[in-house]
PDB file of C-alpha atoms in Angstrom:
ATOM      1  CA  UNK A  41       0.000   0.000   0.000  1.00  0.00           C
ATOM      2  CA  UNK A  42       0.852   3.787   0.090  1.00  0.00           C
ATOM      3  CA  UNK A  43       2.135   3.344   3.248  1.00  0.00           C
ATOM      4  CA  UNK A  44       4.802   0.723   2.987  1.00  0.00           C
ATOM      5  CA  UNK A  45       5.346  -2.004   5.724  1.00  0.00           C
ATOM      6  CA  UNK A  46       8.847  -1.930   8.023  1.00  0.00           C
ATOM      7  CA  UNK A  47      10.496  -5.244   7.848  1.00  0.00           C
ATOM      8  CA  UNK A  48      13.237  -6.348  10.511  1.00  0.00           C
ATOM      9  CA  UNK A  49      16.557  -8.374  10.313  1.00  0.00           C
ATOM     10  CA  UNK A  50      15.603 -10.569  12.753  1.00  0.00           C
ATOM     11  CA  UNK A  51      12.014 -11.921  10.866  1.00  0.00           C
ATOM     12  CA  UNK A  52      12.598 -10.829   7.257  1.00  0.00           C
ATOM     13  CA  UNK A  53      13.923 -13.460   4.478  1.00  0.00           C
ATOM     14  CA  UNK A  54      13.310 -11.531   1.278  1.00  0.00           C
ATOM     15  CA  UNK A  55      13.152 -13.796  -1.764  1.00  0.00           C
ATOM     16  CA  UNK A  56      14.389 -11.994  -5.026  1.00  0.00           C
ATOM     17  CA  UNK A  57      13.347 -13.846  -8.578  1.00  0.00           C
ATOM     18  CA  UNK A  58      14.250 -10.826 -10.789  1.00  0.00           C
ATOM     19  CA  UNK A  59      17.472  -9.055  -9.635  1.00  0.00           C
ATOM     20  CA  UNK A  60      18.770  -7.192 -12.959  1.00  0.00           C
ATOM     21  CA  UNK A  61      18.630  -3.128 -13.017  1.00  0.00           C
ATOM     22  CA  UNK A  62      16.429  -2.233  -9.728  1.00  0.00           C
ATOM     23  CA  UNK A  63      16.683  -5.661  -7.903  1.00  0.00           C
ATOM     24  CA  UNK A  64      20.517  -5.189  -7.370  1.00  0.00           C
ATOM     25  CA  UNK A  65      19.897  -2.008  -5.678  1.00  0.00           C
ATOM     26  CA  UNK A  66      17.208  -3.553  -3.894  1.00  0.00           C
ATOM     27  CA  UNK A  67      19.620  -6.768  -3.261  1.00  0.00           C
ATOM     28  CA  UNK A  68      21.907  -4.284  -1.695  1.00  0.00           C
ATOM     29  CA  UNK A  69      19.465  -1.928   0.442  1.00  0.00           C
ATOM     30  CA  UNK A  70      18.724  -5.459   1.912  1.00  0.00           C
ATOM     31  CA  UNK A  71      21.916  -6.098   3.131  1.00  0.00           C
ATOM     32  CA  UNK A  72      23.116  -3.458   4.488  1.00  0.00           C
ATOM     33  CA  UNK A  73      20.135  -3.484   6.636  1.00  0.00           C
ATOM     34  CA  UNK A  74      21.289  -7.084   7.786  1.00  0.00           C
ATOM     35  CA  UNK A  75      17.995  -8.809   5.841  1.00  0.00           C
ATOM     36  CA  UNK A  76      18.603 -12.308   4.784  1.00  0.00           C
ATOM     37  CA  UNK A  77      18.143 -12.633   1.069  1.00  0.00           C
ATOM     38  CA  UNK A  78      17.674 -15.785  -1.810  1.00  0.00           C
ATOM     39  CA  UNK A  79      19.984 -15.180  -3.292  1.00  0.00           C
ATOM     40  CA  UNK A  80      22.917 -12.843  -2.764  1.00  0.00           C
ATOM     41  CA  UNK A  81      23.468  -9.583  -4.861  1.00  0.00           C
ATOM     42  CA  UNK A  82      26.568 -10.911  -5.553  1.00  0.00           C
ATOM     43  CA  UNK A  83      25.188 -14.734  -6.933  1.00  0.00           C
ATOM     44  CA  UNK A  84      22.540 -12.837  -8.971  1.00  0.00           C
ATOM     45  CA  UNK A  85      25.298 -10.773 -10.479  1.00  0.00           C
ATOM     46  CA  UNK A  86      26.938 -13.994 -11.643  1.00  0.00           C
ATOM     47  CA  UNK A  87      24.131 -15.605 -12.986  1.00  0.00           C
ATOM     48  CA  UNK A  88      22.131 -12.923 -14.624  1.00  0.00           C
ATOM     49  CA  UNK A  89      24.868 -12.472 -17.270  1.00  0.00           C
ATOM     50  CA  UNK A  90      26.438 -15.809 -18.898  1.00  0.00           C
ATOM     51  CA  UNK A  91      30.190 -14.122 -19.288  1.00  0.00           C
ATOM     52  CA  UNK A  92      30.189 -13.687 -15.497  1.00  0.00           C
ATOM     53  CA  UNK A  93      29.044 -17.122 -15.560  1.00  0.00           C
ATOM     54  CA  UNK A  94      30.827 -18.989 -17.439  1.00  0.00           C
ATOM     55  CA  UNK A  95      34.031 -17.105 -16.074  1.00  0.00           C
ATOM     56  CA  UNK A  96      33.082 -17.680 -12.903  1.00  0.00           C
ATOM     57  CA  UNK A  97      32.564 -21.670 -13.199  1.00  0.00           C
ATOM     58  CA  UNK A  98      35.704 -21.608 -14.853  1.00  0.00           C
ATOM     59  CA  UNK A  99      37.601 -20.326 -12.467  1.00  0.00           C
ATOM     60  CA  UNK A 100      36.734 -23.245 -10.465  1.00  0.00           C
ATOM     61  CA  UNK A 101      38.169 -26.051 -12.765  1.00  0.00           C
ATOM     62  CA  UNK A 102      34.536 -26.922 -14.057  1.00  0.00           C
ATOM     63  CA  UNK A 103      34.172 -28.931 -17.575  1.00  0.00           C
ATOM     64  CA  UNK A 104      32.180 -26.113 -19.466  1.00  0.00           C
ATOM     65  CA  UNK A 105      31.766 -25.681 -23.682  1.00  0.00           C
ATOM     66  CA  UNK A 106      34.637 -23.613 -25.342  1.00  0.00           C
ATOM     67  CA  UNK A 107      33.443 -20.064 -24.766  1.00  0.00           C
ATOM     68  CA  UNK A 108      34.482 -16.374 -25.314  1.00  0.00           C
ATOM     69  CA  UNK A 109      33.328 -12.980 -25.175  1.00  0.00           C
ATOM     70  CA  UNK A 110      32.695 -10.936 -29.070  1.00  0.00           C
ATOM     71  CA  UNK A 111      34.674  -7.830 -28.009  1.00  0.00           C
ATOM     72  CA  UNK A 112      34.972  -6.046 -31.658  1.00  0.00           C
ATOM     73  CA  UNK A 113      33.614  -7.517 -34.692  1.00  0.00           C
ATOM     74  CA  UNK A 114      36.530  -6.765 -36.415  1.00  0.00           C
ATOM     75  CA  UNK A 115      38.637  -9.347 -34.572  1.00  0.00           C
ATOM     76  CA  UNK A 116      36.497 -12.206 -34.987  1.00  0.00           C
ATOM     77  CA  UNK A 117      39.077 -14.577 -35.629  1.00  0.00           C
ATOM     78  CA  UNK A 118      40.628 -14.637 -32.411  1.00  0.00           C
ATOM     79  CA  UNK A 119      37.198 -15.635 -30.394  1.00  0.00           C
ATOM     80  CA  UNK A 120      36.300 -18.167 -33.107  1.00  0.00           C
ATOM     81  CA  UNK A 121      40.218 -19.881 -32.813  1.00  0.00           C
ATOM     82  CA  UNK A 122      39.046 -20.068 -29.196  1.00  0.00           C
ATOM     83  CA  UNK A 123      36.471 -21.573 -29.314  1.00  0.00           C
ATOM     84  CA  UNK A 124      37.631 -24.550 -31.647  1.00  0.00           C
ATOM     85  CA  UNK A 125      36.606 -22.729 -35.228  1.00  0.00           C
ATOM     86  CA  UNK A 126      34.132 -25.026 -35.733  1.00  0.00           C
ATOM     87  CA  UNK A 127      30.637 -24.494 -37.008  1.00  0.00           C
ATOM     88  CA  UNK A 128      28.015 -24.892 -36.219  1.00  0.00           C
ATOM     89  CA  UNK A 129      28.221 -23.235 -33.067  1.00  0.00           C
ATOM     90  CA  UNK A 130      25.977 -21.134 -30.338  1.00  0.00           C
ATOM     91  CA  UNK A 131      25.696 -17.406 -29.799  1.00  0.00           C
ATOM     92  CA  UNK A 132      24.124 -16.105 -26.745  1.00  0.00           C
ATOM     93  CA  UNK A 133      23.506 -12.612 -25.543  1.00  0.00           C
ATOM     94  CA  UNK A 134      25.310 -12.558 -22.243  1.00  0.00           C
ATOM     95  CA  UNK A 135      21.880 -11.559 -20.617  1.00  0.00           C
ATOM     96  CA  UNK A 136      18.439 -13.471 -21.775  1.00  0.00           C
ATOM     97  CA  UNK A 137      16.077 -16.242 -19.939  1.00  0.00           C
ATOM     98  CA  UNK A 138      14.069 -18.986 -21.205  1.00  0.00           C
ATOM     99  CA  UNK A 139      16.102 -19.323 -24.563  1.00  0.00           C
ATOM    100  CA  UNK A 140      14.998 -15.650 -25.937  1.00  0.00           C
ATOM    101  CA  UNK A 141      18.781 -14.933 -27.501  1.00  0.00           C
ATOM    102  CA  UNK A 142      20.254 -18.120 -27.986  1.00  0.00           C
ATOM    103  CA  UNK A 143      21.008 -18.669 -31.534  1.00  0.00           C
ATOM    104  CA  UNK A 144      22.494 -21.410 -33.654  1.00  0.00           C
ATOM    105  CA  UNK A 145      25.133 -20.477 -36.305  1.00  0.00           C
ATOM    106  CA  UNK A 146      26.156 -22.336 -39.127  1.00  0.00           C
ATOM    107  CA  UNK A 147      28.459 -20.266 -41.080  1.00  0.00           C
ATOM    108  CA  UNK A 148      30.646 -16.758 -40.492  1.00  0.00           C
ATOM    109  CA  UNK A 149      28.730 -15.069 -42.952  1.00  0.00           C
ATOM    110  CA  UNK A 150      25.894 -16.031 -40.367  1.00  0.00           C
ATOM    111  CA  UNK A 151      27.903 -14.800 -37.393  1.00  0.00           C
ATOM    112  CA  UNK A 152      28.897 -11.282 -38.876  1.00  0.00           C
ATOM    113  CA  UNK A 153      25.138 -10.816 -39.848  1.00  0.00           C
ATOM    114  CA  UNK A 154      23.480 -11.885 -36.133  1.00  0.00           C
ATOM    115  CA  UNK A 155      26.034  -9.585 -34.755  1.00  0.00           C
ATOM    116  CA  UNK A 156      25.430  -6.635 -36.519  1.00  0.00           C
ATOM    117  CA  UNK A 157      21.897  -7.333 -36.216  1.00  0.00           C
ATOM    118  CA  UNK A 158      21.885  -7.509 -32.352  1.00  0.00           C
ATOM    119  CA  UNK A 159      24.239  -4.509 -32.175  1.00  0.00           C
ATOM    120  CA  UNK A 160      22.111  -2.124 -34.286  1.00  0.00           C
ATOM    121  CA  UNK A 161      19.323  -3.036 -31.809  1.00  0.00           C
ATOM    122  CA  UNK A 162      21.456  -2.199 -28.439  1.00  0.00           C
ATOM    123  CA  UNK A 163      25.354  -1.727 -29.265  1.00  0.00           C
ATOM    124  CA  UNK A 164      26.041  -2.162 -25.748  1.00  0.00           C
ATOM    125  CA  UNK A 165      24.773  -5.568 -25.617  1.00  0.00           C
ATOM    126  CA  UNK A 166      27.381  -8.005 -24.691  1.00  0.00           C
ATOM    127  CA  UNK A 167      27.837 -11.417 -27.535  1.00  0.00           C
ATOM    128  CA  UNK A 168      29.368 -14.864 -26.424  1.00  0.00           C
ATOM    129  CA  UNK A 169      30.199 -17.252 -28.688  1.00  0.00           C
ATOM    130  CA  UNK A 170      30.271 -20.961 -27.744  1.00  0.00           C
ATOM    131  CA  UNK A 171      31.398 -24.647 -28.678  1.00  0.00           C
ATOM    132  CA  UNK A 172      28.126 -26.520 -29.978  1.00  0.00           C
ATOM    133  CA  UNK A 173      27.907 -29.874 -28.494  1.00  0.00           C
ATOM    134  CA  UNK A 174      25.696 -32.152 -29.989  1.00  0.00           C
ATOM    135  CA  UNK A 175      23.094 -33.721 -27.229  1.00  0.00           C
ATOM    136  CA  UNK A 176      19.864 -34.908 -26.976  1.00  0.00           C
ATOM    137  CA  UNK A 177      19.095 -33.656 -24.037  1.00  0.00           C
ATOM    138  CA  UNK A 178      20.281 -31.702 -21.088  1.00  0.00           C
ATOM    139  CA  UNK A 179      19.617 -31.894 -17.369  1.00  0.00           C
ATOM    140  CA  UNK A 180      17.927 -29.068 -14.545  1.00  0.00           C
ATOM    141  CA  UNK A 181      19.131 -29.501 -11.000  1.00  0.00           C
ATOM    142  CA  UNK A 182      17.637 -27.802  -8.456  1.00  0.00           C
ATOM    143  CA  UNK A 183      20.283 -27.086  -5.185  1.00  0.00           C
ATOM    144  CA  UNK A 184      19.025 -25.948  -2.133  1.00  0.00           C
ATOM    145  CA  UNK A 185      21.373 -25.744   1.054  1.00  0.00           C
ATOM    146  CA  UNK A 186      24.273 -27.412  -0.485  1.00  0.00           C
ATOM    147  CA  UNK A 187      21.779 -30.747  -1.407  1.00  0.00           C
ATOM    148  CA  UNK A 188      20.417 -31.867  -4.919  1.00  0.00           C
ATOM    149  CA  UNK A 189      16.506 -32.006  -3.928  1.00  0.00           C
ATOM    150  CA  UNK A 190      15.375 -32.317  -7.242  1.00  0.00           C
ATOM    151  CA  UNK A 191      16.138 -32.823 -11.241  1.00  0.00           C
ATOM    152  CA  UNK A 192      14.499 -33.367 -14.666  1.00  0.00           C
ATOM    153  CA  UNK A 193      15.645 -34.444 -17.797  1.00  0.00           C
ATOM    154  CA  UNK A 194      15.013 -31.764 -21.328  1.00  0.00           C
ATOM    155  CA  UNK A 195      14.831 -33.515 -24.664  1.00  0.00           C
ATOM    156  CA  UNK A 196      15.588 -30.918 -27.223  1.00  0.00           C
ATOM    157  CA  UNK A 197      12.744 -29.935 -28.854  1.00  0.00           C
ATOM    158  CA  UNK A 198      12.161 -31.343 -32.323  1.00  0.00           C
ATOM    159  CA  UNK A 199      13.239 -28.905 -35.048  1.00  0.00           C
ATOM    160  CA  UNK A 200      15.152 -26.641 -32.569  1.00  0.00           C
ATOM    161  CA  UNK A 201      18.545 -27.073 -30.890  1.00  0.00           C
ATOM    162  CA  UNK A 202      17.388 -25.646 -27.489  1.00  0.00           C
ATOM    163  CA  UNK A 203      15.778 -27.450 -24.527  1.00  0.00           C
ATOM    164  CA  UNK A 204      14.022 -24.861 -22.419  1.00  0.00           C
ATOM    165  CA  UNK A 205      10.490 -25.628 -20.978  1.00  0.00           C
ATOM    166  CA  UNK A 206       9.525 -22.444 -21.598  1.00  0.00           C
ATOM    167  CA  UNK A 207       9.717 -23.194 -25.366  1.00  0.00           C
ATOM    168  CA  UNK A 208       7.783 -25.910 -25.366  1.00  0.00           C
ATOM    169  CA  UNK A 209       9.654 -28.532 -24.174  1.00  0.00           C
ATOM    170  CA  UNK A 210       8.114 -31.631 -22.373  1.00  0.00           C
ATOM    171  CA  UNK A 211      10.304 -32.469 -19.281  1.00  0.00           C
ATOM    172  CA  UNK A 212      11.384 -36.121 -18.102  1.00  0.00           C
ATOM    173  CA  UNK A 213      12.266 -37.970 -14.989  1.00  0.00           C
ATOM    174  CA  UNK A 214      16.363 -38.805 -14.945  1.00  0.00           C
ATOM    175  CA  UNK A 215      18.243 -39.950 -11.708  1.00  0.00           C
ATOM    176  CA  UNK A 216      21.269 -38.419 -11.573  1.00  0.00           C
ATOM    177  CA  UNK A 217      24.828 -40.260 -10.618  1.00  0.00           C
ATOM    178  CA  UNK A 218      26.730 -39.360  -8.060  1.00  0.00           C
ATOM    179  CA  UNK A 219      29.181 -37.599  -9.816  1.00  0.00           C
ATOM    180  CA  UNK A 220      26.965 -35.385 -11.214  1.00  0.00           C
ATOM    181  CA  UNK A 221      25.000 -34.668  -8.330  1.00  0.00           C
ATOM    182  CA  UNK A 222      29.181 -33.486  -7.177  1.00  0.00           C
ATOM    183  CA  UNK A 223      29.223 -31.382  -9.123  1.00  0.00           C
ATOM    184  CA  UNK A 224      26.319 -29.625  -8.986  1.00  0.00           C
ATOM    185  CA  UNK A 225      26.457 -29.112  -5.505  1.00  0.00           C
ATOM    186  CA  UNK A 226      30.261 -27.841  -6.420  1.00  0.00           C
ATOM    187  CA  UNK A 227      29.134 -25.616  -8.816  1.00  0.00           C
ATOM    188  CA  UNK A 228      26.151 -23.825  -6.438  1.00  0.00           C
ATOM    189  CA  UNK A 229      28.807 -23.406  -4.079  1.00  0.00           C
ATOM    190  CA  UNK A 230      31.317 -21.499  -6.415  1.00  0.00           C
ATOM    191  CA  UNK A 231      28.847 -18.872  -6.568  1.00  0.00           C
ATOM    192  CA  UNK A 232      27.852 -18.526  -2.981  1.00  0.00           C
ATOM    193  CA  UNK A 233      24.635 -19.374  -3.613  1.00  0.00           C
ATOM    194  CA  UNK A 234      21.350 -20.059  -1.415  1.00  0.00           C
ATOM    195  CA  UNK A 235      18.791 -21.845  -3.666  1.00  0.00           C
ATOM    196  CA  UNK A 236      19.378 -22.467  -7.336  1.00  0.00           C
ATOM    197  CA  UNK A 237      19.089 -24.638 -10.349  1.00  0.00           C
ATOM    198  CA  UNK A 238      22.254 -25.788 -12.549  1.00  0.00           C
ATOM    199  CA  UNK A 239      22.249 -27.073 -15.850  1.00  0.00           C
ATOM    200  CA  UNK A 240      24.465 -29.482 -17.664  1.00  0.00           C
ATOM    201  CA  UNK A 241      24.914 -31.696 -20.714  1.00  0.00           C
ATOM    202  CA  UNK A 242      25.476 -35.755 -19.115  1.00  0.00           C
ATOM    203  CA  UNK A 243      28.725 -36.617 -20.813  1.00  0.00           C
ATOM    204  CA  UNK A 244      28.677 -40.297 -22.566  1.00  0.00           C
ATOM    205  CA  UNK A 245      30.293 -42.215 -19.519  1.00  0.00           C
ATOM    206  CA  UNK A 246      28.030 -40.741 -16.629  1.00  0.00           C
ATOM    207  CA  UNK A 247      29.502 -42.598 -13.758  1.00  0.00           C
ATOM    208  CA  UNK A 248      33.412 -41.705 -14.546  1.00  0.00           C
ATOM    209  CA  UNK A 249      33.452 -38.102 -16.891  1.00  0.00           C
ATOM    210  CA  UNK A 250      32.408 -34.677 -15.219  1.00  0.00           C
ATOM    211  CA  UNK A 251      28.993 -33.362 -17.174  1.00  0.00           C
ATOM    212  CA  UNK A 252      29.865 -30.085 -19.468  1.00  0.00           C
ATOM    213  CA  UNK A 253      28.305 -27.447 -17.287  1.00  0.00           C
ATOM    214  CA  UNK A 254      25.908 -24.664 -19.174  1.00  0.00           C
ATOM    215  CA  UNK A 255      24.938 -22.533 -16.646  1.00  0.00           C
ATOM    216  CA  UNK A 256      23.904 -21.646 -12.806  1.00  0.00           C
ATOM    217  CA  UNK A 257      20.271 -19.667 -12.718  1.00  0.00           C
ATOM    218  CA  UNK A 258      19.044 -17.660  -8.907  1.00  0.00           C
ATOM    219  CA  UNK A 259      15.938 -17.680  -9.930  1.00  0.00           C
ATOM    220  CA  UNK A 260      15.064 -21.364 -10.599  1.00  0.00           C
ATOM    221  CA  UNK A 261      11.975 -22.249 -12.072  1.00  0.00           C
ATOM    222  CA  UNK A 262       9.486 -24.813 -10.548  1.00  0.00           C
ATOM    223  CA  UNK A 263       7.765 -25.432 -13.762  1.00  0.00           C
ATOM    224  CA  UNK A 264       8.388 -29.387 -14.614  1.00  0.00           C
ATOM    225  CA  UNK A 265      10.296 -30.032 -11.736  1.00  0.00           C
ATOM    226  CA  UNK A 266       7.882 -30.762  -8.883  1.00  0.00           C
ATOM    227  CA  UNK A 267       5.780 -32.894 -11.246  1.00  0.00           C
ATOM    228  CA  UNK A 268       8.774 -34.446 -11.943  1.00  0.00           C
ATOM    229  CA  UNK A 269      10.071 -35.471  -8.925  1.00  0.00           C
ATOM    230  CA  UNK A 270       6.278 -35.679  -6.460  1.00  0.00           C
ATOM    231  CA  UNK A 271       7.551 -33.184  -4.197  1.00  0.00           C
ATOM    232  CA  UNK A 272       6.437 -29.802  -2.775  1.00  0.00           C
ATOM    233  CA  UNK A 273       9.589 -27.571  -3.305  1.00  0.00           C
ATOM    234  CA  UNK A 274       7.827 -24.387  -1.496  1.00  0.00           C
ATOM    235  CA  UNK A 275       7.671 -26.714   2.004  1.00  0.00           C
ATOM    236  CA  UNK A 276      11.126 -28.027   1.368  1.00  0.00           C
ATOM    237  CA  UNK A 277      12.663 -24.111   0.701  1.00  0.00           C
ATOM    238  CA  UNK A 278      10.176 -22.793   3.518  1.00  0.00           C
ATOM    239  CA  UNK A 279      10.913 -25.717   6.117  1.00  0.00           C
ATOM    240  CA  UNK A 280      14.766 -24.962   5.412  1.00  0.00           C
ATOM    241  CA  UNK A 281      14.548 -21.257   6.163  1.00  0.00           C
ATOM    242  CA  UNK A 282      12.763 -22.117   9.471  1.00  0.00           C
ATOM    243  CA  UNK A 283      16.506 -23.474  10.560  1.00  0.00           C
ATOM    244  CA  UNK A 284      17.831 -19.681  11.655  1.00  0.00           C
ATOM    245  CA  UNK A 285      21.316 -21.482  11.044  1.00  0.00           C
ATOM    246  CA  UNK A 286      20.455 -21.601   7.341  1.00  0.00           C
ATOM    247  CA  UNK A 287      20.248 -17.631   7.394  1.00  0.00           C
ATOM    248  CA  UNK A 288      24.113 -16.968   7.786  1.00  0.00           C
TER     249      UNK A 288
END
């Protein structure tokens, strides 16, 4: 209402799902007033923009595509060379959700042209290339507290290259191995995070080879994943948060 409400440190968990623009200095108003919040300014920073992302997982020795950042057009070369110069590959806008900016490329001439396209529209937009790895499907873990409480499988959708439920993809069950429930754990840690969902591509041998992470996200979605796995994620995050030793 008009009025506002007060809110105090010692009762106040304030749950964030969009943190870009406003949210960070809402993120950080929090804070600073000692207010718990899911997640951190910081681990929204990191996963709201897939440079910072896949810098930061690399940092931590994780298997990951071949990516780098499109500084100048004119020096194309050098990002494609690292990357493996292979086509096809995948360009993503460093910032986008549910798949919107995620494009396949199949040539250079296709590359120069999506580019300039997505620069004319906002030249401050930031460009990643990456190393297209051929799967037919990739996995959603959800982390909470350190703990894998809950996964799904994507098939990618027929006629596209991307898996996202949000375009239209119809979610499995999968059990994940060990390993990979490692690594996702590992991987929500590197970011300091609270409650999130990490996605990967299951290498061939599942038991023995790391999973090629794509990406941590702060503001997991539930869509899929409860039916998925029969359980009620809003008790499981709300029953955590009752724990005051979960707030540090």
């Amino acid at each position: 209402d008009k009025e506002g409400f007060e809110i105090s440190s010692e009762n106040t968990i304030c749950f964030v799902r969009v943190a870009i623009g406003r949210g960070y200095h809402l993120l950080e108003q929090l804070r600073l007033h000692g207010v718990k919040t899911v997640n951190s300014r910081y681990c929204h920073m990191i996963c709201d923009d897939k440079w910072f992302n896949y810098v930061a997982l690399e940092r931590s020795g994780f298997r990951q595509p071949k990516t780098d950042l499109i500084s100048h057009i004119e020096n194309l070369d050098t990002p494609i060379k690292n990357i493996g110069g292979k086509y096809p590959m995948i360009l993503k806008t460093a910032k986008g959700t549910h798949g919107v900016g995620v494009i396949f490329i199949d040539s250079k001439k296709t590359l120069v042209a999506t580019i300039q396209l997505i620069k004319k529209l906002d030249e401050k937009r930031d460009i990643i290339i990456q190393e297209y790895i051929k799967t037919p499907y990739d996995v959603r873990a959800m982390v909470l507290e350190n703990e894998v409480i809950a996964q799904l499988k994507r098939p990618v959708i027929d006629g596209d290259f991307r898996s996202n439920i949000s375009q239209g993809n119809e979610p499995q069950k999968i059990e994940l191995t060990e390993l990979e429930k490692e690594e996702c754990i590992k991987a929500a840690k590197s970011i300091n995070s609270v409650w999130v969902g990490v996605d990967f591509i299951p290498s061939k041998d599942r038991e023995k080879i790391p999973p090629y992470m794509i990406e941590v996200n702060s503001s997991p979605g539930t869509a899929g994943i409860i039916e998925m796995n029969d359980i009620n994620i809003f008790k499981l995050v709300l029953e955590s948060f009752y724990n005051r030793e979960n707030w540090r």
